[in-house]
Short mmCIF file of C-alpha atoms in Angstrom, two decimals:
data_model
loop_
_atom_site.label_atom_id
_atom_site.label_comp_id
_atom_site.label_asym_id
_atom_site.label_seq_id
_atom_site.Cartn_x
_atom_site.Cartn_y
_atom_site.Cartn_z
CA MET A 1457 -78.19 26.28 -43.62
CA LYS A 1458 -75.34 28.52 -44.77
CA LYS A 1459 -74.82 29.67 -41.20
CA LEU A 1460 -74.66 26.10 -39.91
CA PHE A 1461 -72.20 25.11 -42.64
CA LEU A 1462 -70.01 28.18 -41.96
CA LEU A 1463 -70.13 27.51 -38.19
CA SER A 1464 -69.10 23.86 -38.75
CA ILE A 1465 -66.11 24.93 -40.84
CA ILE A 1466 -64.99 27.43 -38.21
CA VAL A 1467 -65.30 24.84 -35.41
CA LEU A 1468 -63.31 22.28 -37.43
CA PHE A 1469 -60.68 24.87 -38.28
CA LEU A 1470 -60.25 25.92 -34.65
CA ALA A 1471 -60.09 22.31 -33.48
CA ALA A 1472 -57.44 21.50 -36.07
CA CYS A 1473 -55.33 24.56 -35.16
CA GLY A 1474 -55.57 23.91 -31.44
CA GLY A 1475 -54.49 20.27 -31.81
CA GLU A 1476 -51.36 21.13 -33.78
CA ALA A 1477 -50.21 23.70 -31.24
CA GLU A 1478 -50.44 21.19 -28.39
CA ASP A 1479 -48.55 18.55 -30.40
CA THR A 1480 -45.78 21.01 -31.21
CA ASN A 1481 -45.36 21.95 -27.55
CA GLU A 1482 -45.40 18.31 -26.48
CA GLN A 1483 -42.69 17.49 -29.03
CA ALA A 1484 -40.56 20.45 -27.96
CA ASN A 1485 -40.91 19.51 -24.30
CA ALA A 1486 -40.13 15.87 -25.04
CA THR A 1487 -36.83 16.67 -26.78
CA THR A 1488 -35.64 19.32 -24.35
CA PRO A 1489 -34.88 17.02 -21.37
CA THR A 1490 -33.05 14.59 -23.66
CA GLU A 1491 -30.93 17.39 -25.09
CA GLU A 1492 -30.21 18.74 -21.60
CA ALA A 1493 -29.23 15.28 -20.36
CA THR A 1494 -26.86 14.83 -23.29
CA GLU A 1495 -25.27 18.25 -22.71
CA THR A 1496 -24.88 17.50 -18.99
CA GLU A 1497 -23.27 14.12 -19.68
CA GLU A 1498 -20.86 15.69 -22.18
CA SER A 1499 -19.82 18.49 -19.83
CA THR A 1500 -19.38 16.03 -16.95
CA GLU A 1501 -17.15 13.80 -19.05
CA GLU A 1502 -15.00 16.70 -20.26
CA GLU A 1503 -14.45 18.51 -16.97
CA PRO A 1504 -11.93 17.12 -14.47
CA THR A 1505 -12.89 16.89 -10.81
CA GLN A 1506 -11.54 19.33 -8.23
CA GLU A 1507 -9.35 16.57 -6.80
CA GLU A 1508 -7.81 15.98 -10.24
CA LEU A 1509 -7.19 19.71 -10.70
CA ASP A 1510 -5.56 19.93 -7.25
CA ALA A 1511 -3.31 16.95 -8.00
CA GLN A 1512 -2.33 18.49 -11.34
CA LEU A 1513 -1.49 21.83 -9.69
CA LYS A 1514 0.66 20.13 -7.03
CA GLU A 1515 2.49 18.22 -9.75
CA GLU A 1516 3.11 21.23 -12.04
CA ALA A 1517 3.84 23.93 -9.43
CA ILE A 1518 7.44 25.09 -9.08
CA GLU A 1519 8.95 26.24 -5.79
CA ALA A 1520 8.65 29.99 -5.29
CA ASP A 1521 11.89 31.97 -5.62
CA PHE A 1522 11.28 35.44 -4.21
CA VAL A 1523 14.33 37.01 -5.89
CA ALA A 1524 13.30 35.70 -9.34
CA ILE A 1525 9.63 36.59 -8.86
CA ASN A 1526 10.35 40.06 -7.47
CA GLY A 1527 12.90 40.64 -10.26
CA ASP A 1528 10.23 39.99 -12.92
CA GLU A 1529 11.94 36.78 -14.07
CA VAL A 1530 8.77 34.71 -13.53
CA GLU A 1531 5.76 35.13 -15.82
CA GLU A 1532 2.32 35.84 -14.43
CA ASP A 1533 0.06 32.76 -14.13
CA THR A 1534 3.07 30.54 -13.40
CA LYS A 1535 2.04 27.73 -11.03
CA ILE A 1536 3.87 28.19 -7.72
CA HIS A 1537 4.13 26.52 -4.31
CA ALA A 1538 5.69 27.99 -1.18
CA THR A 1539 6.00 27.20 2.51
CA GLY A 1540 5.99 29.99 5.05
CA THR A 1541 4.30 31.78 7.91
CA ILE A 1542 1.18 33.94 7.92
CA ASP A 1543 2.31 37.33 9.24
CA MET A 1544 -0.84 39.41 9.00
CA VAL A 1545 -4.40 38.71 7.87
CA MET A 1546 -5.45 41.77 5.87
CA GLU A 1547 -8.93 40.62 4.82
CA ASP A 1548 -10.83 37.82 6.47
CA GLY A 1549 -13.81 36.18 4.80
CA VAL A 1550 -14.65 34.48 1.55
CA MET A 1551 -11.51 35.65 -0.23
CA ASP A 1552 -8.96 35.99 2.56
CA GLU A 1553 -5.91 38.13 1.90
CA PHE A 1554 -2.81 37.84 4.04
CA MET A 1555 0.90 38.62 4.19
CA PHE A 1556 3.02 35.51 3.93
CA THR A 1557 6.76 35.24 4.67
CA THR A 1558 9.02 32.48 3.38
CA GLU A 1559 12.59 31.59 4.29
CA GLU A 1560 14.60 31.24 1.09
CA GLY A 1561 18.35 30.73 1.01
CA ASP A 1562 20.01 33.45 3.06
CA GLY A 1563 16.96 35.71 3.24
CA TYR A 1564 13.23 36.02 3.39
CA GLY A 1565 10.51 36.47 0.82
CA MET A 1566 7.31 38.38 1.49
CA TYR A 1567 4.16 37.73 -0.54
CA ILE A 1568 0.56 38.84 -0.52
CA VAL A 1569 -1.68 35.80 -0.76
CA HIS A 1570 -5.22 35.86 -2.16
CA ASN A 1571 -6.85 32.77 -0.69
CA LEU A 1572 -9.29 31.07 -3.06
CA ASP A 1573 -9.45 27.86 -0.95
CA MET A 1574 -12.86 28.20 0.69
CA ASP A 1575 -12.18 25.32 3.10
CA ALA A 1576 -8.94 26.77 4.48
CA GLU A 1577 -8.94 28.33 7.92
CA ILE A 1578 -6.03 30.72 8.38
CA GLN A 1579 -4.55 32.26 11.51
CA GLU A 1580 -1.65 34.65 12.05
CA GLY A 1581 1.55 32.87 13.04
CA GLU A 1582 0.52 29.61 11.37
CA THR A 1583 3.07 27.87 9.11
CA ILE A 1584 1.45 26.64 5.89
CA LYS A 1585 2.18 25.45 2.37
CA VAL A 1586 0.32 27.17 -0.47
CA TYR A 1587 -0.24 26.18 -4.09
CA GLY A 1588 -1.49 28.61 -6.71
CA THR A 1589 -0.36 31.03 -9.39
CA TYR A 1590 1.78 34.13 -9.47
CA SER A 1591 -0.59 37.03 -10.18
CA GLY A 1592 1.73 40.02 -10.58
CA LYS A 1593 2.73 42.61 -7.98
CA ASP A 1594 0.68 44.64 -5.55
CA GLU A 1595 0.77 48.27 -6.70
CA GLU A 1596 1.02 49.78 -3.21
CA MET A 1597 3.54 47.43 -1.61
CA SER A 1598 5.34 46.05 -4.70
CA ALA A 1599 5.04 42.59 -3.15
CA PRO A 1600 4.35 39.58 -5.39
CA ILE A 1601 0.78 38.29 -5.26
CA LEU A 1602 0.03 34.58 -5.09
CA SER A 1603 -3.54 33.49 -5.88
CA THR A 1604 -3.82 30.20 -4.02
CA THR A 1605 -6.35 27.44 -4.39
CA ILE A 1606 -4.73 24.97 -1.99
CA ILE A 1607 -3.57 25.78 1.55
CA GLU A 1608 -2.23 22.99 3.73
CA PRO A 1609 -0.47 22.80 7.08
CA ALA A 1610 3.31 22.73 6.55
CA GLU A 1611 5.04 19.40 7.09
#
């Protein structure tokens, strides 16, 4: 009789413990998708679209002035736009790198462009307009570096 009573208590105890664990997991799983959906909605509302970012860059970018940039009169991360010709493609691929020459005033400006526009197709000799930021000078060539996110055919 004692064995039967002890066995009944153990079975009830195990059944009670097992039921709570399943309920806890079900509750955790039920709240997780809701929390994820809320976080996704919040991040979507806060982040501007790529089109909005491109429009903002075009609006805020100043025309490149090689003399001022090369003379360290322009701060790094300044939003810049420039129109010129691709002289030499140095690296072709996901992050293209090319030499870019602009006609400014009575002279020419020469830049190294890091292309971050994945949709842009570049070819030597092509005249384009770039939008991006001034990223300092290349250590080997002392040429200003433009990190561009928008490359368009020149008008």
